[in-house]
Amino acid sequence: MLPCCKNPEYALEHLELSITADGHETPILTLATYEALGDATRTGLQVALARRADNALAALTPQQQAIARRVLLRLIQFGEGHVDTRRQQPVAALVAATDDQERFEATLHYLAEQRLLVLSSAQGASNGQWAAVADLAHEVLINCWPTLQQWVAARREAEQTRRHLASKVQEWILLGREQGGLLDAAELPEAERWLHSPDAAALGYDADLLALVQSSRAALDAHIRDARSYRPPPATTRYVVECGADASTGGRCTCRSIWSGGTLQPRPR
């Protein structure tokens, strides 16, 4: 069983899960019993973890299940050409703008009690302050829990879009929420489409993203209005009259007008 456990500190807990799976009441787990828990692609431990996770979700209300899906997805680092891994996140980064705070906190602590995630504290790299963080309790959940795998398959691309937009929000905040951090004419429509999509409702977004999109739209609309109302100033014509006489004109006086760098044909006088 130990080769299935990447985190040795969870070995005893994994053992308990395997013993109690399928109502196995005896404290003794034989190799045959353990192997019987598995299926064609998963070990007995992996099956036990997946079943426990499904049972934990089933006890939640529909609203809490939606929060749990969102939180667990945010705690996965999508591998680019590699396997997906755990992704530790500040608890504050897991809250959505539409969340009921009490419901969110109750759901988060329930998931921790059910050993689906771990809550701890970590010191921020940028400000040095300590903050609550969350992490998946078992990386094996990513590979052995079919329910979670289905969520990842359905929402991977949309969640990557959400994370990209979240990074734009952080840039905007670091720049003091000024013009320099606003979304440009290409980025803004993408953000607006995402905010009005079913993915946004399922994955959630924070209030700062909404503020960034609204500020970007206001700035872009103002720029368009200014461009449409712009009228170039009328061209100013500057005339310079030169008079003189030379041999080519038979001693007659000639005048010519010079304007805007151009020269009119001489007009005899």
Coordinates of C-alpha atoms in Angstrom, one line a residue:
M1 CA 0.0 0.0 0.0
L2 CA 2.8 2.4 0.8
P3 CA 4.0 2.8 -2.8
C4 CA 0.5 4.2 -3.5
C5 CA 1.1 7.0 -0.9
K6 CA 3.2 9.9 -2.1
N7 CA 2.8 11.5 1.3
P8 CA 4.1 9.2 4.1
E9 CA 2.3 11.2 6.8
Y10 CA -1.0 10.0 5.3
A11 CA -0.1 6.3 5.3
L12 CA -2.0 5.4 8.5
E13 CA -5.0 7.4 7.3
H14 CA -4.9 5.6 4.0
L15 CA -4.8 2.3 5.8
E16 CA -7.9 3.3 7.8
L17 CA -9.7 4.3 4.7
S18 CA -8.9 0.9 3.0
I19 CA -10.0 -1.1 6.1
T20 CA -13.3 0.7 6.4
A21 CA -14.2 0.7 2.7
D22 CA -17.3 -1.2 1.7
G23 CA -18.2 -1.6 5.4
H24 CA -15.2 -3.7 6.2
E25 CA -15.6 -3.9 10.0
T26 CA -12.7 -6.0 11.1
P27 CA -9.5 -4.1 12.0
I28 CA -7.5 -6.6 10.0
L29 CA -6.9 -6.0 6.3
T30 CA -5.6 -9.0 4.4
L31 CA -3.8 -8.6 1.1
A32 CA -6.7 -10.4 -0.6
T33 CA -9.3 -8.0 0.8
Y34 CA -7.2 -5.0 -0.1
E35 CA -6.7 -6.2 -3.7
A36 CA -10.4 -6.9 -3.9
L37 CA -11.2 -3.2 -3.3
G38 CA -9.4 -2.2 -6.5
D39 CA -10.6 -2.4 -10.1
A40 CA -8.9 -2.7 -13.5
T41 CA -7.1 0.6 -13.3
R42 CA -7.0 1.6 -9.6
T43 CA -5.6 0.1 -6.4
G44 CA -7.8 -0.6 -3.4
L45 CA -6.5 2.6 -1.8
Q46 CA -7.4 4.7 -4.8
V47 CA -10.9 3.3 -4.9
A48 CA -11.3 3.8 -1.2
L49 CA -10.3 7.5 -1.5
A50 CA -12.6 8.1 -4.4
R51 CA -15.6 6.5 -2.6
R52 CA -14.9 8.5 0.5
A53 CA -14.8 11.7 -1.5
D54 CA -18.0 10.9 -3.3
N55 CA -19.7 10.2 0.0
A56 CA -18.5 13.5 1.4
L57 CA -19.9 15.4 -1.5
A58 CA -23.2 13.7 -1.3
A59 CA -23.7 15.0 2.2
L60 CA -23.5 18.7 1.0
T61 CA -26.4 20.9 -0.2
P62 CA -26.4 21.7 -3.9
Q63 CA -25.1 25.2 -3.2
Q64 CA -22.2 23.8 -1.1
Q65 CA -21.5 21.2 -3.8
A66 CA -21.0 24.1 -6.3
I67 CA -18.6 25.7 -3.9
A68 CA -16.7 22.5 -3.4
R69 CA -16.3 21.9 -7.1
R70 CA -15.0 25.4 -7.6
V71 CA -12.5 25.1 -4.7
L72 CA -11.2 21.7 -5.7
L73 CA -10.6 22.8 -9.3
R74 CA -8.7 25.9 -8.2
L75 CA -6.4 23.6 -6.1
I76 CA -5.2 21.8 -9.2
Q77 CA -2.2 22.9 -11.2
F78 CA -2.8 21.9 -14.8
G79 CA 0.2 20.3 -16.4
E80 CA 1.3 21.5 -19.7
G81 CA 2.5 18.3 -21.2
H82 CA 2.8 16.9 -17.7
V83 CA 0.5 15.3 -15.1
D84 CA -1.7 17.6 -13.1
T85 CA -0.5 18.3 -9.6
R86 CA -1.6 20.1 -6.4
R87 CA -1.8 23.9 -6.3
Q88 CA -1.7 25.6 -3.0
Q89 CA -3.9 28.8 -2.9
P90 CA -4.7 31.5 -0.3
V91 CA -8.2 30.9 1.1
A92 CA -9.0 34.5 0.0
A93 CA -8.4 33.5 -3.6
L94 CA -11.0 30.7 -3.4
V95 CA -13.9 33.0 -2.6
A96 CA -16.3 34.2 -5.3
A97 CA -18.1 37.5 -5.5
T98 CA -21.5 35.8 -5.2
D99 CA -20.6 33.6 -2.3
D100 CA -22.4 33.7 1.0
Q101 CA -19.4 34.0 3.3
E102 CA -20.9 31.8 6.0
R103 CA -21.8 29.0 3.6
F104 CA -18.3 29.2 2.0
E105 CA -16.5 28.9 5.3
A106 CA -18.7 26.0 6.4
T107 CA -18.1 24.2 3.1
L108 CA -14.3 24.8 3.3
H109 CA -14.0 23.5 6.8
Y110 CA -16.2 20.5 6.0
L111 CA -13.9 19.5 3.1
A112 CA -11.0 19.8 5.5
E113 CA -12.8 17.6 8.1
Q114 CA -13.4 15.0 5.4
R115 CA -9.6 15.0 4.5
L116 CA -10.2 16.3 1.0
L117 CA -8.2 19.4 1.6
V118 CA -5.8 20.8 4.2
L119 CA -6.0 24.2 5.7
S120 CA -2.9 25.9 7.1
S121 CA -1.1 29.2 7.1
A122 CA 1.8 30.5 4.9
Q123 CA 3.8 33.6 4.7
G124 CA 3.3 35.7 1.6
A125 CA 6.3 36.1 -0.7
S126 CA 5.4 39.7 -1.7
N127 CA 4.2 41.2 1.6
G128 CA 5.6 38.8 4.2
Q129 CA 2.3 38.6 6.0
W130 CA 0.8 35.3 7.1
A131 CA -2.5 34.1 5.6
A132 CA -4.7 31.0 5.5
V133 CA -4.0 28.7 2.6
A134 CA -5.6 25.6 1.3
D135 CA -4.2 22.5 -0.5
L136 CA -5.5 19.2 -1.7
A137 CA -5.0 16.6 1.0
H138 CA -3.9 13.9 -1.4
E139 CA -2.5 14.4 -4.8
V140 CA -3.7 10.9 -5.6
L141 CA -7.2 12.3 -5.7
I142 CA -6.4 14.0 -9.0
N143 CA -5.6 10.7 -10.7
C144 CA -8.0 8.3 -9.0
W145 CA -11.2 10.2 -8.3
P146 CA -13.4 10.0 -11.4
T147 CA -15.7 12.7 -10.3
L148 CA -12.9 15.2 -10.0
Q149 CA -11.5 14.1 -13.3
Q150 CA -14.8 14.7 -15.0
W151 CA -14.9 18.3 -13.5
V152 CA -11.4 18.9 -14.8
A153 CA -12.2 17.6 -18.3
A154 CA -15.3 19.8 -18.5
R155 CA -13.9 23.0 -17.1
R156 CA -10.1 22.9 -17.8
E157 CA -10.1 25.5 -20.6
A158 CA -12.6 27.8 -18.8
E159 CA -10.7 27.6 -15.6
Q160 CA -7.5 28.5 -17.4
T161 CA -9.3 31.6 -18.8
R162 CA -10.4 32.5 -15.3
R163 CA -6.8 32.2 -14.0
H164 CA -5.5 34.4 -16.9
L165 CA -8.1 37.0 -16.0
A166 CA -7.2 36.8 -12.3
S167 CA -3.6 37.5 -13.2
K168 CA -4.7 40.6 -15.1
V169 CA -6.6 41.7 -12.0
Q170 CA -3.4 41.3 -9.9
E171 CA -1.4 43.4 -12.5
W172 CA -4.1 46.1 -12.3
I173 CA -4.0 46.2 -8.5
L174 CA -0.2 46.3 -8.4
L175 CA -0.4 49.3 -10.8
G176 CA -2.7 51.1 -8.4
R177 CA -5.9 50.4 -10.4
E178 CA -4.7 53.0 -12.9
Q179 CA -5.1 53.3 -16.7
G180 CA -2.0 51.3 -17.4
G181 CA -3.4 48.1 -16.0
L182 CA -6.7 48.2 -17.8
L183 CA -7.7 45.6 -20.4
D184 CA -7.1 46.6 -24.0
A185 CA -9.6 46.5 -26.9
A186 CA -8.6 42.8 -27.6
E187 CA -8.7 41.6 -24.0
L188 CA -11.9 43.3 -22.9
P189 CA -14.4 41.5 -25.2
E190 CA -12.9 38.1 -24.1
A191 CA -13.4 39.0 -20.4
E192 CA -16.9 40.3 -21.0
R193 CA -17.9 37.1 -22.9
W194 CA -16.4 34.9 -20.1
L195 CA -18.3 36.9 -17.4
H196 CA -21.6 36.3 -19.1
S197 CA -20.9 32.6 -19.8
P198 CA -22.1 29.6 -17.8
D199 CA -18.5 28.9 -17.0
A200 CA -18.3 32.1 -14.9
A201 CA -21.3 31.1 -12.9
A202 CA -19.8 27.6 -12.3
L203 CA -16.3 28.7 -11.6
G204 CA -16.9 32.0 -9.9
Y205 CA -15.0 35.2 -10.0
D206 CA -14.1 37.9 -7.5
A207 CA -15.4 41.5 -7.2
D208 CA -12.0 42.9 -8.4
L209 CA -12.4 41.2 -11.8
L210 CA -15.8 42.8 -12.3
A211 CA -14.4 46.2 -11.3
L212 CA -11.5 45.8 -13.8
V213 CA -13.9 44.9 -16.6
Q214 CA -16.2 47.8 -15.8
S215 CA -13.3 50.3 -15.6
S216 CA -11.8 49.0 -18.8
R217 CA -15.1 49.3 -20.6
A218 CA -15.6 52.9 -19.4
A219 CA -12.1 53.9 -20.5
L220 CA -12.5 52.3 -23.9
D221 CA -15.9 53.8 -24.5
A222 CA -14.6 57.2 -23.5
H223 CA -11.7 56.8 -26.0
I224 CA -14.1 55.9 -28.8
R225 CA -16.3 58.9 -28.0
D226 CA -13.3 61.2 -28.1
A227 CA -12.1 59.8 -31.4
R228 CA -15.5 60.2 -33.0
S229 CA -16.0 63.8 -31.8
Y230 CA -12.5 64.9 -32.8
R231 CA -12.4 67.5 -35.5
P232 CA -9.0 68.6 -36.8
P233 CA -8.4 72.3 -36.6
P234 CA -8.8 74.3 -39.8
A235 CA -5.7 74.7 -41.8
T236 CA -4.1 78.1 -41.4
T237 CA -2.9 79.8 -44.6
R238 CA 0.1 82.0 -44.2
Y239 CA 0.7 84.4 -47.0
V240 CA 3.9 86.1 -47.6
V241 CA 4.1 88.6 -50.4
E242 CA 7.3 89.2 -52.1
C243 CA 7.8 92.0 -54.6
G244 CA 10.7 92.8 -56.7
A245 CA 12.0 93.6 -60.2
D246 CA 14.7 92.0 -62.2
A247 CA 15.9 91.8 -65.8
S248 CA 13.8 88.7 -66.6
T249 CA 10.6 90.8 -66.1
G250 CA 11.9 93.7 -68.1
G251 CA 12.2 95.8 -65.0
R252 CA 8.6 95.3 -64.1
C253 CA 7.5 94.7 -60.5
T254 CA 6.3 91.2 -59.7
C255 CA 4.6 89.7 -56.7
R256 CA 4.2 86.2 -55.6
S257 CA 2.3 84.6 -52.6
I258 CA 3.9 81.9 -50.6
W259 CA 1.5 79.8 -48.4
S260 CA 2.0 76.7 -46.3
G261 CA 5.4 76.1 -47.9
G262 CA 4.0 76.2 -51.4
T263 CA 4.5 78.9 -54.0
L264 CA 1.9 80.4 -56.2
Q265 CA 2.8 81.3 -59.7
P266 CA 4.1 84.9 -60.0
R267 CA 1.5 87.4 -61.0
P268 CA 2.7 90.5 -62.9
R269 CA 1.7 93.9 -61.6

